[in-house]
JSON list of C-alpha atoms in Angstrom, two decimals:
[
{"chain": "A", "resi": 148, "resn": "MET", "atom": "CA", "xyz": [11.18, 90.16, 202.13]},
{"chain": "A", "resi": 149, "resn": "ASP", "atom": "CA", "xyz": [7.42, 90.26, 202.64]},
{"chain": "A", "resi": 150, "resn": "ARG", "atom": "CA", "xyz": [6.67, 87.72, 205.36]},
{"chain": "A", "resi": 151, "resn": "ASP", "atom": "CA", "xyz": [3.31, 87.00, 203.75]},
{"chain": "A", "resi": 152, "resn": "LEU", "atom": "CA", "xyz": [5.15, 85.66, 200.71]},
{"chain": "A", "resi": 153, "resn": "VAL", "atom": "CA", "xyz": [7.37, 83.27, 202.63]},
{"chain": "A", "resi": 154, "resn": "VAL", "atom": "CA", "xyz": [6.37, 79.67, 201.96]},
{"chain": "A", "resi": 155, "resn": "ARG", "atom": "CA", "xyz": [6.50, 77.65, 205.14]},
{"chain": "A", "resi": 156, "resn": "GLN", "atom": "CA", "xyz": [8.60, 74.54, 204.77]},
{"chain": "A", "resi": 157, "resn": "PRO", "atom": "CA", "xyz": [7.42, 71.30, 206.39]},
{"chain": "A", "resi": 158, "resn": "PHE", "atom": "CA", "xyz": [9.47, 69.99, 209.29]},
{"chain": "A", "resi": 159, "resn": "LEU", "atom": "CA", "xyz": [9.74, 66.63, 207.52]},
{"chain": "A", "resi": 160, "resn": "GLU", "atom": "CA", "xyz": [8.66, 65.31, 204.13]},
{"chain": "A", "resi": 161, "resn": "ASN", "atom": "CA", "xyz": [9.57, 62.12, 202.32]},
{"chain": "A", "resi": 162, "resn": "THR", "atom": "CA", "xyz": [8.15, 59.49, 200.02]},
{"chain": "A", "resi": 163, "resn": "GLY", "atom": "CA", "xyz": [7.65, 55.86, 200.98]},
{"chain": "A", "resi": 164, "resn": "TYR", "atom": "CA", "xyz": [5.22, 52.97, 201.28]},
{"chain": "A", "resi": 165, "resn": "CYS", "atom": "CA", "xyz": [2.19, 53.26, 203.55]},
{"chain": "A", "resi": 166, "resn": "HIS", "atom": "CA", "xyz": [0.89, 50.00, 205.04]},
{"chain": "A", "resi": 167, "resn": "CYS", "atom": "CA", "xyz": [-2.48, 51.62, 205.80]},
{"chain": "A", "resi": 168, "resn": "CYS", "atom": "CA", "xyz": [-3.45, 52.56, 202.23]},
{"chain": "A", "resi": 169, "resn": "ARG", "atom": "CA", "xyz": [-0.98, 50.15, 200.59]},
{"chain": "A", "resi": 170, "resn": "SER", "atom": "CA", "xyz": [0.39, 52.80, 198.26]},
{"chain": "A", "resi": 171, "resn": "THR", "atom": "CA", "xyz": [3.56, 54.71, 197.49]},
{"chain": "A", "resi": 172, "resn": "VAL", "atom": "CA", "xyz": [2.85, 58.08, 199.06]},
{"chain": "A", "resi": 173, "resn": "THR", "atom": "CA", "xyz": [4.27, 61.27, 200.49]},
{"chain": "A", "resi": 174, "resn": "PHE", "atom": "CA", "xyz": [4.62, 61.52, 204.27]},
{"chain": "A", "resi": 175, "resn": "ARG", "atom": "CA", "xyz": [4.72, 64.99, 205.79]},
{"chain": "A", "resi": 176, "resn": "SER", "atom": "CA", "xyz": [4.84, 66.63, 209.19]},
{"chain": "A", "resi": 177, "resn": "GLU", "atom": "CA", "xyz": [4.58, 70.33, 209.95]},
{"chain": "A", "resi": 178, "resn": "SER", "atom": "CA", "xyz": [5.70, 69.71, 213.53]},
{"chain": "A", "resi": 179, "resn": "ASP", "atom": "CA", "xyz": [8.62, 68.07, 215.30]},
{"chain": "A", "resi": 180, "resn": "TRP", "atom": "CA", "xyz": [6.05, 66.04, 217.31]},
{"chain": "A", "resi": 181, "resn": "LEU", "atom": "CA", "xyz": [5.77, 63.27, 214.76]},
{"chain": "A", "resi": 182, "resn": "ARG", "atom": "CA", "xyz": [3.45, 61.00, 216.75]},
{"chain": "A", "resi": 183, "resn": "ASP", "atom": "CA", "xyz": [0.33, 62.99, 215.89]},
{"chain": "A", "resi": 184, "resn": "ASN", "atom": "CA", "xyz": [1.51, 65.02, 212.90]},
{"chain": "A", "resi": 185, "resn": "TYR", "atom": "CA", "xyz": [3.54, 62.79, 210.53]},
{"chain": "A", "resi": 186, "resn": "TYR", "atom": "CA", "xyz": [0.73, 62.14, 208.06]},
{"chain": "A", "resi": 187, "resn": "CYS", "atom": "CA", "xyz": [0.35, 60.05, 204.96]},
{"chain": "A", "resi": 188, "resn": "LEU", "atom": "CA", "xyz": [-1.00, 62.62, 202.53]},
{"chain": "A", "resi": 189, "resn": "GLN", "atom": "CA", "xyz": [-3.17, 60.00, 200.86]},
{"chain": "A", "resi": 190, "resn": "CYS", "atom": "CA", "xyz": [-4.97, 58.31, 203.78]},
{"chain": "A", "resi": 191, "resn": "ARG", "atom": "CA", "xyz": [-4.05, 60.65, 206.71]},
{"chain": "A", "resi": 192, "resn": "SER", "atom": "CA", "xyz": [-2.64, 57.81, 208.78]},
{"chain": "A", "resi": 193, "resn": "ILE", "atom": "CA", "xyz": [-0.09, 58.60, 211.48]},
{"chain": "A", "resi": 194, "resn": "PRO", "atom": "CA", "xyz": [2.96, 56.56, 212.58]},
{"chain": "A", "resi": 195, "resn": "ARG", "atom": "CA", "xyz": [1.28, 54.26, 215.10]},
{"chain": "A", "resi": 196, "resn": "ASN", "atom": "CA", "xyz": [-1.43, 53.34, 212.56]},
{"chain": "A", "resi": 197, "resn": "ARG", "atom": "CA", "xyz": [1.20, 52.44, 209.99]},
{"chain": "A", "resi": 198, "resn": "HIS", "atom": "CA", "xyz": [3.38, 50.53, 212.44]},
{"chain": "A", "resi": 199, "resn": "LEU", "atom": "CA", "xyz": [0.44, 48.43, 213.65]},
{"chain": "A", "resi": 200, "resn": "HIS", "atom": "CA", "xyz": [-0.50, 47.56, 210.07]},
{"chain": "A", "resi": 201, "resn": "LEU", "atom": "CA", "xyz": [3.08, 46.72, 209.19]},
{"chain": "A", "resi": 202, "resn": "VAL", "atom": "CA", "xyz": [3.07, 44.26, 212.11]},
{"chain": "A", "resi": 203, "resn": "LEU", "atom": "CA", "xyz": [-0.22, 42.79, 210.91]},
{"chain": "A", "resi": 204, "resn": "ASP", "atom": "CA", "xyz": [1.15, 42.35, 207.38]},
{"chain": "A", "resi": 205, "resn": "ALA", "atom": "CA", "xyz": [4.50, 40.94, 208.52]},
{"chain": "A", "resi": 206, "resn": "LYS", "atom": "CA", "xyz": [3.46, 38.72, 211.42]},
{"chain": "A", "resi": 207, "resn": "PHE", "atom": "CA", "xyz": [-0.09, 37.72, 210.47]},
{"chain": "A", "resi": 208, "resn": "PRO", "atom": "CA", "xyz": [-0.19, 37.03, 206.71]},
{"chain": "A", "resi": 209, "resn": "GLY", "atom": "CA", "xyz": [-3.73, 36.54, 205.50]},
{"chain": "A", "resi": 210, "resn": "TRP", "atom": "CA", "xyz": [-5.12, 38.50, 208.44]},
{"chain": "A", "resi": 211, "resn": "GLU", "atom": "CA", "xyz": [-7.73, 40.02, 206.14]},
{"chain": "A", "resi": 212, "resn": "SER", "atom": "CA", "xyz": [-9.64, 36.72, 206.25]},
{"chain": "A", "resi": 213, "resn": "ALA", "atom": "CA", "xyz": [-9.52, 36.38, 210.03]},
{"chain": "A", "resi": 214, "resn": "GLU", "atom": "CA", "xyz": [-12.38, 37.09, 212.42]},
{"chain": "A", "resi": 215, "resn": "ILE", "atom": "CA", "xyz": [-11.36, 40.52, 213.69]},
{"chain": "A", "resi": 216, "resn": "HIS", "atom": "CA", "xyz": [-12.72, 42.76, 216.41]},
{"chain": "A", "resi": 217, "resn": "GLU", "atom": "CA", "xyz": [-11.54, 46.32, 216.99]},
{"chain": "A", "resi": 218, "resn": "CYS", "atom": "CA", "xyz": [-12.26, 48.21, 220.18]},
{"chain": "A", "resi": 219, "resn": "SER", "atom": "CA", "xyz": [-12.90, 51.97, 219.89]},
{"chain": "A", "resi": 220, "resn": "PRO", "atom": "CA", "xyz": [-11.55, 52.43, 216.34]},
{"chain": "A", "resi": 221, "resn": "VAL", "atom": "CA", "xyz": [-10.94, 55.98, 215.12]},
{"chain": "A", "resi": 222, "resn": "ASN", "atom": "CA", "xyz": [-10.21, 55.07, 211.48]},
{"chain": "A", "resi": 223, "resn": "ASP", "atom": "CA", "xyz": [-11.06, 52.45, 208.85]},
{"chain": "A", "resi": 224, "resn": "PHE", "atom": "CA", "xyz": [-7.54, 51.21, 208.14]},
{"chain": "A", "resi": 225, "resn": "THR", "atom": "CA", "xyz": [-8.41, 47.73, 209.41]},
{"chain": "A", "resi": 226, "resn": "SER", "atom": "CA", "xyz": [-12.04, 47.52, 208.36]},
{"chain": "A", "resi": 227, "resn": "ARG", "atom": "CA", "xyz": [-11.33, 48.49, 204.74]},
{"chain": "A", "resi": 228, "resn": "TYR", "atom": "CA", "xyz": [-9.42, 45.22, 204.23]},
{"chain": "A", "resi": 229, "resn": "ALA", "atom": "CA", "xyz": [-10.96, 42.84, 206.76]},
{"chain": "A", "resi": 230, "resn": "GLN", "atom": "CA", "xyz": [-13.59, 40.46, 205.41]},
{"chain": "A", "resi": 231, "resn": "ARG", "atom": "CA", "xyz": [-15.03, 39.53, 208.83]},
{"chain": "A", "resi": 232, "resn": "TYR", "atom": "CA", "xyz": [-14.83, 42.62, 210.99]},
{"chain": "A", "resi": 233, "resn": "THR", "atom": "CA", "xyz": [-16.76, 43.99, 213.95]},
{"chain": "A", "resi": 234, "resn": "ARG", "atom": "CA", "xyz": [-16.15, 47.02, 216.10]},
{"chain": "A", "resi": 235, "resn": "SER", "atom": "CA", "xyz": [-17.27, 48.25, 219.48]},
{"chain": "A", "resi": 236, "resn": "VAL", "atom": "CA", "xyz": [-17.43, 51.46, 221.44]},
{"chain": "A", "resi": 237, "resn": "TYR", "atom": "CA", "xyz": [-18.44, 52.19, 225.01]},
{"chain": "A", "resi": 238, "resn": "GLU", "atom": "CA", "xyz": [-21.34, 54.55, 225.62]},
{"chain": "A", "resi": 239, "resn": "ALA", "atom": "CA", "xyz": [-22.44, 55.16, 229.21]},
{"chain": "A", "resi": 240, "resn": "GLY", "atom": "CA", "xyz": [-26.11, 54.43, 229.70]},
{"chain": "A", "resi": 241, "resn": "ILE", "atom": "CA", "xyz": [-26.36, 52.14, 226.67]},
{"chain": "A", "resi": 242, "resn": "ALA", "atom": "CA", "xyz": [-27.00, 48.44, 227.27]},
{"chain": "A", "resi": 243, "resn": "LEU", "atom": "CA", "xyz": [-23.89, 46.35, 226.73]},
{"chain": "A", "resi": 244, "resn": "GLY", "atom": "CA", "xyz": [-24.17, 44.16, 223.66]},
{"chain": "A", "resi": 245, "resn": "SER", "atom": "CA", "xyz": [-26.62, 46.48, 221.92]},
{"chain": "A", "resi": 246, "resn": "ILE", "atom": "CA", "xyz": [-25.93, 48.43, 218.73]},
{"chain": "A", "resi": 247, "resn": "CYS", "atom": "CA", "xyz": [-25.15, 52.12, 219.15]},
{"chain": "A", "resi": 248, "resn": "LYS", "atom": "CA", "xyz": [-24.22, 54.47, 216.29]},
{"chain": "A", "resi": 249, "resn": "GLY", "atom": "CA", "xyz": [-23.45, 51.54, 214.02]},
{"chain": "A", "resi": 250, "resn": "ALA", "atom": "CA", "xyz": [-21.17, 49.82, 216.52]},
{"chain": "A", "resi": 251, "resn": "ARG", "atom": "CA", "xyz": [-21.71, 47.36, 219.32]},
{"chain": "A", "resi": 252, "resn": "CYS", "atom": "CA", "xyz": [-21.66, 48.86, 222.81]},
{"chain": "A", "resi": 253, "resn": "GLU", "atom": "CA", "xyz": [-19.09, 47.02, 224.91]},
{"chain": "A", "resi": 254, "resn": "ASN", "atom": "CA", "xyz": [-17.04, 47.63, 228.03]},
{"chain": "A", "resi": 255, "resn": "VAL", "atom": "CA", "xyz": [-13.64, 46.11, 227.28]},
{"chain": "A", "resi": 256, "resn": "GLU", "atom": "CA", "xyz": [-13.30, 45.27, 230.99]},
{"chain": "A", "resi": 257, "resn": "ALA", "atom": "CA", "xyz": [-16.47, 43.11, 230.90]},
{"chain": "A", "resi": 258, "resn": "MET", "atom": "CA", "xyz": [-17.47, 42.16, 227.37]},
{"chain": "A", "resi": 259, "resn": "THR", "atom": "CA", "xyz": [-20.61, 40.27, 226.37]},
{"chain": "A", "resi": 260, "resn": "PHE", "atom": "CA", "xyz": [-18.92, 38.24, 223.62]},
{"chain": "A", "resi": 261, "resn": "ARG", "atom": "CA", "xyz": [-18.72, 34.48, 223.93]},
{"chain": "A", "resi": 262, "resn": "ASP", "atom": "CA", "xyz": [-15.43, 32.78, 224.71]},
{"chain": "A", "resi": 263, "resn": "GLU", "atom": "CA", "xyz": [-13.11, 32.26, 221.73]},
{"chain": "A", "resi": 264, "resn": "SER", "atom": "CA", "xyz": [-14.99, 34.55, 219.35]},
{"chain": "A", "resi": 265, "resn": "PHE", "atom": "CA", "xyz": [-12.11, 36.19, 217.45]},
{"chain": "A", "resi": 266, "resn": "ASP", "atom": "CA", "xyz": [-8.79, 35.48, 215.74]},
{"chain": "A", "resi": 267, "resn": "LEU", "atom": "CA", "xyz": [-7.50, 39.03, 216.16]},
{"chain": "A", "resi": 268, "resn": "PHE", "atom": "CA", "xyz": [-8.40, 41.76, 218.65]},
{"chain": "A", "resi": 269, "resn": "ILE", "atom": "CA", "xyz": [-7.08, 45.24, 217.91]},
{"chain": "A", "resi": 270, "resn": "THR", "atom": "CA", "xyz": [-6.81, 48.28, 220.14]},
{"chain": "A", "resi": 271, "resn": "GLU", "atom": "CA", "xyz": [-4.99, 51.54, 219.46]},
{"chain": "A", "resi": 272, "resn": "ASP", "atom": "CA", "xyz": [-4.21, 53.73, 222.48]},
{"chain": "A", "resi": 273, "resn": "VAL", "atom": "CA", "xyz": [-7.07, 52.34, 224.54]},
{"chain": "A", "resi": 274, "resn": "LEU", "atom": "CA", "xyz": [-5.39, 50.78, 227.57]},
{"chain": "A", "resi": 275, "resn": "GLU", "atom": "CA", "xyz": [-4.22, 54.10, 229.03]},
{"chain": "A", "resi": 276, "resn": "HIS", "atom": "CA", "xyz": [-7.88, 55.16, 229.31]},
{"chain": "A", "resi": 277, "resn": "VAL", "atom": "CA", "xyz": [-9.43, 52.17, 231.10]},
{"chain": "A", "resi": 278, "resn": "PHE", "atom": "CA", "xyz": [-9.65, 51.92, 234.88]},
{"chain": "A", "resi": 279, "resn": "ARG", "atom": "CA", "xyz": [-8.87, 48.19, 235.07]},
{"chain": "A", "resi": 280, "resn": "PRO", "atom": "CA", "xyz": [-6.39, 47.22, 232.35]},
{"chain": "A", "resi": 281, "resn": "ASP", "atom": "CA", "xyz": [-5.86, 43.88, 234.10]},
{"chain": "A", "resi": 282, "resn": "ARG", "atom": "CA", "xyz": [-9.51, 43.03, 233.52]},
{"chain": "A", "resi": 283, "resn": "ALA", "atom": "CA", "xyz": [-9.39, 44.35, 229.96]},
{"chain": "A", "resi": 284, "resn": "ILE", "atom": "CA", "xyz": [-6.42, 42.17, 229.03]},
{"chain": "A", "resi": 285, "resn": "ALA", "atom": "CA", "xyz": [-7.97, 39.12, 230.69]},
{"chain": "A", "resi": 286, "resn": "GLU", "atom": "CA", "xyz": [-11.23, 39.73, 228.82]},
{"chain": "A", "resi": 287, "resn": "ILE", "atom": "CA", "xyz": [-9.45, 40.10, 225.49]},
{"chain": "A", "resi": 288, "resn": "MET", "atom": "CA", "xyz": [-7.62, 36.83, 226.07]},
{"chain": "A", "resi": 289, "resn": "ARG", "atom": "CA", "xyz": [-10.94, 35.18, 226.91]},
{"chain": "A", "resi": 290, "resn": "VAL", "atom": "CA", "xyz": [-12.59, 36.18, 223.63]},
{"chain": "A", "resi": 291, "resn": "LEU", "atom": "CA", "xyz": [-9.57, 35.23, 221.50]},
{"chain": "A", "resi": 292, "resn": "ARG", "atom": "CA", "xyz": [-9.42, 31.81, 219.91]},
{"chain": "A", "resi": 293, "resn": "PRO", "atom": "CA", "xyz": [-6.39, 29.63, 220.66]},
{"chain": "A", "resi": 294, "resn": "GLY", "atom": "CA", "xyz": [-3.56, 30.85, 218.44]},
{"chain": "A", "resi": 295, "resn": "GLY", "atom": "CA", "xyz": [-5.21, 34.24, 218.04]},
{"chain": "A", "resi": 296, "resn": "ALA", "atom": "CA", "xyz": [-3.61, 37.50, 219.10]},
{"chain": "A", "resi": 297, "resn": "HIS", "atom": "CA", "xyz": [-4.19, 40.90, 220.62]},
{"chain": "A", "resi": 298, "resn": "VAL", "atom": "CA", "xyz": [-2.32, 43.49, 218.51]},
{"chain": "A", "resi": 299, "resn": "PHE", "atom": "CA", "xyz": [-2.23, 46.95, 220.04]},
{"chain": "A", "resi": 300, "resn": "THR", "atom": "CA", "xyz": [-0.57, 50.24, 220.80]},
{"chain": "A", "resi": 301, "resn": "ALA", "atom": "CA", "xyz": [-0.31, 52.05, 224.13]},
{"chain": "A", "resi": 302, "resn": "PRO", "atom": "CA", "xyz": [2.10, 54.80, 225.17]},
{"chain": "A", "resi": 303, "resn": "LYS", "atom": "CA", "xyz": [5.01, 53.37, 227.15]},
{"chain": "A", "resi": 304, "resn": "GLN", "atom": "CA", "xyz": [6.71, 56.20, 229.02]},
{"chain": "A", "resi": 305, "resn": "LYS", "atom": "CA", "xyz": [10.48, 55.93, 228.79]},
{"chain": "A", "resi": 306, "resn": "TRP", "atom": "CA", "xyz": [11.02, 58.12, 231.85]},
{"chain": "A", "resi": 307, "resn": "ILE", "atom": "CA", "xyz": [8.81, 56.04, 234.18]},
{"chain": "A", "resi": 308, "resn": "THR", "atom": "CA", "xyz": [10.32, 52.94, 235.76]},
{"chain": "A", "resi": 309, "resn": "HIS", "atom": "CA", "xyz": [7.14, 51.62, 237.35]},
{"chain": "A", "resi": 310, "resn": "THR", "atom": "CA", "xyz": [3.68, 51.86, 235.87]},
{"chain": "A", "resi": 311, "resn": "ARG", "atom": "CA", "xyz": [1.39, 54.11, 237.87]},
{"chain": "A", "resi": 312, "resn": "GLN", "atom": "CA", "xyz": [-2.35, 54.46, 238.13]},
{"chain": "A", "resi": 313, "resn": "CYS", "atom": "CA", "xyz": [-3.49, 58.04, 237.64]},
{"chain": "A", "resi": 314, "resn": "ALA", "atom": "CA", "xyz": [-7.20, 57.70, 238.45]},
{"chain": "A", "resi": 315, "resn": "GLN", "atom": "CA", "xyz": [-9.57, 55.22, 240.05]},
{"chain": "A", "resi": 316, "resn": "LEU", "atom": "CA", "xyz": [-13.29, 54.60, 239.68]},
{"chain": "A", "resi": 317, "resn": "ILE", "atom": "CA", "xyz": [-14.84, 54.09, 243.11]},
{"chain": "A", "resi": 318, "resn": "ASP", "atom": "CA", "xyz": [-18.61, 53.65, 243.44]},
{"chain": "A", "resi": 319, "resn": "GLY", "atom": "CA", "xyz": [-19.11, 55.41, 240.14]},
{"chain": "A", "resi": 320, "resn": "GLU", "atom": "CA", "xyz": [-16.97, 58.40, 241.12]},
{"chain": "A", "resi": 321, "resn": "ILE", "atom": "CA", "xyz": [-13.55, 59.22, 239.66]},
{"chain": "A", "resi": 322, "resn": "LYS", "atom": "CA", "xyz": [-10.76, 59.69, 242.19]},
{"chain": "A", "resi": 323, "resn": "HIS", "atom": "CA", "xyz": [-7.69, 61.43, 240.76]},
{"chain": "A", "resi": 324, "resn": "LEU", "atom": "CA", "xyz": [-4.37, 60.20, 242.14]},
{"chain": "A", "resi": 325, "resn": "TYR", "atom": "CA", "xyz": [-2.33, 62.72, 240.15]},
{"chain": "A", "resi": 326, "resn": "GLU", "atom": "CA", "xyz": [-3.04, 65.94, 238.29]},
{"chain": "A", "resi": 327, "resn": "PRO", "atom": "CA", "xyz": [-5.60, 64.95, 235.61]},
{"chain": "A", "resi": 328, "resn": "GLN", "atom": "CA", "xyz": [-4.31, 64.50, 232.07]},
{"chain": "A", "resi": 329, "resn": "TYR", "atom": "CA", "xyz": [-6.45, 64.16, 228.97]},
{"chain": "A", "resi": 330, "resn": "HIS", "atom": "CA", "xyz": [-5.95, 63.00, 225.40]},
{"chain": "A", "resi": 331, "resn": "SER", "atom": "CA", "xyz": [-8.04, 64.14, 222.47]},
{"chain": "A", "resi": 332, "resn": "ALA", "atom": "CA", "xyz": [-10.93, 61.78, 221.74]},
{"chain": "A", "resi": 333, "resn": "ALA", "atom": "CA", "xyz": [-12.24, 60.76, 218.33]},
{"chain": "A", "resi": 334, "resn": "ASP", "atom": "CA", "xyz": [-15.54, 62.56, 218.95]},
{"chain": "A", "resi": 335, "resn": "GLY", "atom": "CA", "xyz": [-13.75, 65.84, 219.57]},
{"chain": "A", "resi": 336, "resn": "GLY", "atom": "CA", "xyz": [-13.94, 65.52, 223.35]},
{"chain": "A", "resi": 337, "resn": "ARG", "atom": "CA", "xyz": [-11.33, 64.46, 225.89]},
{"chain": "A", "resi": 338, "resn": "SER", "atom": "CA", "xyz": [-10.35, 61.08, 227.31]},
{"chain": "A", "resi": 339, "resn": "LEU", "atom": "CA", "xyz": [-8.96, 60.89, 230.83]},
{"chain": "A", "resi": 340, "resn": "VAL", "atom": "CA", "xyz": [-5.57, 59.23, 231.18]},
{"chain": "A", "resi": 341, "resn": "THR", "atom": "CA", "xyz": [-6.07, 56.60, 233.88]},
{"chain": "A", "resi": 342, "resn": "TRP", "atom": "CA", "xyz": [-2.70, 54.82, 233.67]},
{"chain": "A", "resi": 343, "resn": "GLU", "atom": "CA", "xyz": [0.86, 55.75, 232.71]},
{"chain": "A", "resi": 344, "resn": "TYR", "atom": "CA", "xyz": [2.83, 52.70, 231.63]},
{"chain": "A", "resi": 345, "resn": "GLY", "atom": "CA", "xyz": [6.53, 52.38, 232.36]},
{"chain": "A", "resi": 346, "resn": "TYR", "atom": "CA", "xyz": [9.39, 49.96, 231.84]},
{"chain": "A", "resi": 347, "resn": "ASP", "atom": "CA", "xyz": [7.49, 47.20, 233.63]},
{"chain": "A", "resi": 348, "resn": "PHE", "atom": "CA", "xyz": [4.60, 47.35, 231.14]},
{"chain": "A", "resi": 349, "resn": "GLU", "atom": "CA", "xyz": [5.37, 44.06, 229.41]},
{"chain": "A", "resi": 350, "resn": "LEU", "atom": "CA", "xyz": [5.75, 42.26, 232.75]},
{"chain": "A", "resi": 351, "resn": "LEU", "atom": "CA", "xyz": [2.32, 43.50, 233.80]},
{"chain": "A", "resi": 352, "resn": "LEU", "atom": "CA", "xyz": [0.78, 42.59, 230.45]},
{"chain": "A", "resi": 353, "resn": "SER", "atom": "CA", "xyz": [2.17, 39.07, 230.70]},
{"chain": "A", "resi": 354, "resn": "GLU", "atom": "CA", "xyz": [0.79, 38.69, 234.23]},
{"chain": "A", "resi": 355, "resn": "TRP", "atom": "CA", "xyz": [-2.63, 40.03, 233.24]},
{"chain": "A", "resi": 356, "resn": "ALA", "atom": "CA", "xyz": [-2.76, 37.75, 230.18]},
{"chain": "A", "resi": 357, "resn": "GLY", "atom": "CA", "xyz": [-2.04, 34.59, 232.17]},
{"chain": "A", "resi": 358, "resn": "ASP", "atom": "CA", "xyz": [1.76, 34.47, 232.13]},
{"chain": "A", "resi": 359, "resn": "VAL", "atom": "CA", "xyz": [2.18, 34.35, 228.36]},
{"chain": "A", "resi": 360, "resn": "PRO", "atom": "CA", "xyz": [4.96, 36.11, 226.42]},
{"chain": "A", "resi": 361, "resn": "VAL", "atom": "CA", "xyz": [4.51, 39.66, 225.16]},
{"chain": "A", "resi": 362, "resn": "GLU", "atom": "CA", "xyz": [6.11, 40.76, 221.89]},
{"chain": "A", "resi": 363, "resn": "THR", "atom": "CA", "xyz": [7.28, 44.36, 221.64]},
{"chain": "A", "resi": 364, "resn": "HIS", "atom": "CA", "xyz": [7.90, 45.70, 218.15]},
{"chain": "A", "resi": 365, "resn": "ARG", "atom": "CA", "xyz": [10.02, 48.85, 217.78]},
{"chain": "A", "resi": 366, "resn": "LEU", "atom": "CA", "xyz": [10.94, 50.41, 214.46]},
{"chain": "A", "resi": 367, "resn": "MET", "atom": "CA", "xyz": [12.14, 53.67, 212.96]},
{"chain": "A", "resi": 368, "resn": "ASP", "atom": "CA", "xyz": [11.83, 53.53, 209.17]},
{"chain": "A", "resi": 369, "resn": "ARG", "atom": "CA", "xyz": [10.80, 56.71, 207.39]},
{"chain": "A", "resi": 370, "resn": "SER", "atom": "CA", "xyz": [10.55, 54.80, 204.11]},
{"chain": "A", "resi": 371, "resn": "LYS", "atom": "CA", "xyz": [7.40, 53.35, 205.70]},
{"chain": "A", "resi": 372, "resn": "GLY", "atom": "CA", "xyz": [6.40, 56.54, 207.50]},
{"chain": "A", "resi": 373, "resn": "ILE", "atom": "CA", "xyz": [7.32, 55.07, 210.88]},
{"chain": "A", "resi": 374, "resn": "ASP", "atom": "CA", "xyz": [9.14, 57.45, 213.21]},
{"chain": "A", "resi": 375, "resn": "ALA", "atom": "CA", "xyz": [7.71, 58.81, 216.45]},
{"chain": "A", "resi": 376, "resn": "GLU", "atom": "CA", "xyz": [7.80, 58.69, 220.22]},
{"chain": "A", "resi": 377, "resn": "PHE", "atom": "CA", "xyz": [5.69, 56.03, 222.00]},
{"chain": "A", "resi": 378, "resn": "ASN", "atom": "CA", "xyz": [5.39, 54.05, 218.77]},
{"chain": "A", "resi": 379, "resn": "GLU", "atom": "CA", "xyz": [5.74, 50.48, 220.04]},
{"chain": "A", "resi": 380, "resn": "VAL", "atom": "CA", "xyz": [3.32, 47.82, 218.84]},
{"chain": "A", "resi": 381, "resn": "PHE", "atom": "CA", "xyz": [2.60, 45.02, 221.30]},
{"chain": "A", "resi": 382, "resn": "VAL", "atom": "CA", "xyz": [1.41, 41.51, 220.50]},
{"chain": "A", "resi": 383, "resn": "ILE", "atom": "CA", "xyz": [0.00, 38.95, 222.95]},
{"chain": "A", "resi": 384, "resn": "ARG", "atom": "CA", "xyz": [-0.78, 35.55, 221.43]},
{"chain": "A", "resi": 385, "resn": "LYS", "atom": "CA", "xyz": [-3.23, 33.17, 223.06]},
{"chain": "A", "resi": 386, "resn": "PRO", "atom": "CA", "xyz": [-1.62, 29.74, 223.57]},
{"chain": "A", "resi": 387, "resn": "CYS", "atom": "CA", "xyz": [-2.99, 26.76, 221.68]},
{"chain": "A", "resi": 388, "resn": "ASN", "atom": "CA", "xyz": [-2.93, 23.42, 223.51]},
{"chain": "A", "resi": 389, "resn": "GLY", "atom": "CA", "xyz": [-0.53, 24.84, 226.05]},
{"chain": "A", "resi": 390, "resn": "SER", "atom": "CA", "xyz": [1.95, 26.24, 223.53]},
{"chain": "A", "resi": 391, "resn": "LEU", "atom": "CA", "xyz": [2.22, 29.10, 221.08]},
{"chain": "A", "resi": 392, "resn": "HIS", "atom": "CA", "xyz": [1.96, 28.09, 217.44]},
{"chain": "A", "resi": 393, "resn": "ALA", "atom": "CA", "xyz": [2.62, 29.73, 214.11]},
{"chain": "A", "resi": 394, "resn": "TRP", "atom": "CA", "xyz": [-0.09, 31.88, 212.57]},
{"chain": "A", "resi": 395, "resn": "ASN", "atom": "CA", "xyz": [-2.06, 29.72, 210.14]},
{"chain": "A", "resi": 396, "resn": "PRO", "atom": "CA", "xyz": [-4.41, 31.68, 207.83]},
{"chain": "A", "resi": 397, "resn": "ARG", "atom": "CA", "xyz": [-5.68, 28.44, 206.30]},
{"chain": "A", "resi": 398, "resn": "SER", "atom": "CA", "xyz": [-7.70, 27.88, 209.47]},
{"chain": "A", "resi": 399, "resn": "PHE", "atom": "CA", "xyz": [-9.93, 30.84, 208.51]},
{"chain": "A", "resi": 400, "resn": "ALA", "atom": "CA", "xyz": [-11.35, 29.12, 205.45]}
]
């Protein structure tokens, strides 16, 4: 048989419901590494995008009307539905709080937003690239309103017992503690991995957030295009009057 005539079969293909484009679609992956290759053929979302939006839809009904901020977004899956949405990116050399390339320039470790500015704060695979995740989490909790939540993804390594710092920033210089690792960045460049999170991740998150509970959502459901490694979605809710309360979309009116 002429090899040029052989039609390559996808590693995985199925139909289901996509929470990112809210449609019945076909999901397909040409690779066994589903995390970055199991696409929705309609909106090009990948598993962690879809899992995060499933959590938003299931746990935060009416979230579209909330005051939402997204740090370093690489897609429009949140902004296309949100009625009150802002986004930020960090650009070295740009004044914090100013507008850069259509987004606000912010350092998630030291933001310029006022206290209690948002109902929801969203990050996708950001925390493994910051030098001080403790400061980032504390800052996010500061800018959340009581009863609001940080909804996010970050790779939790199943083979690492204790979280480890991979790089430090000392006097403006990067000090590598392990062999440097990089992830692909939205602009086509590379992002340095500064932390690898292990089994103690939720304990650290709780400590950094002020000793509040951390929800970890795990799911494998190909009917929703959700199946991949490192696909947890984490939720940290800001207490209201000393206690956590149910999400109330009526308060957004």
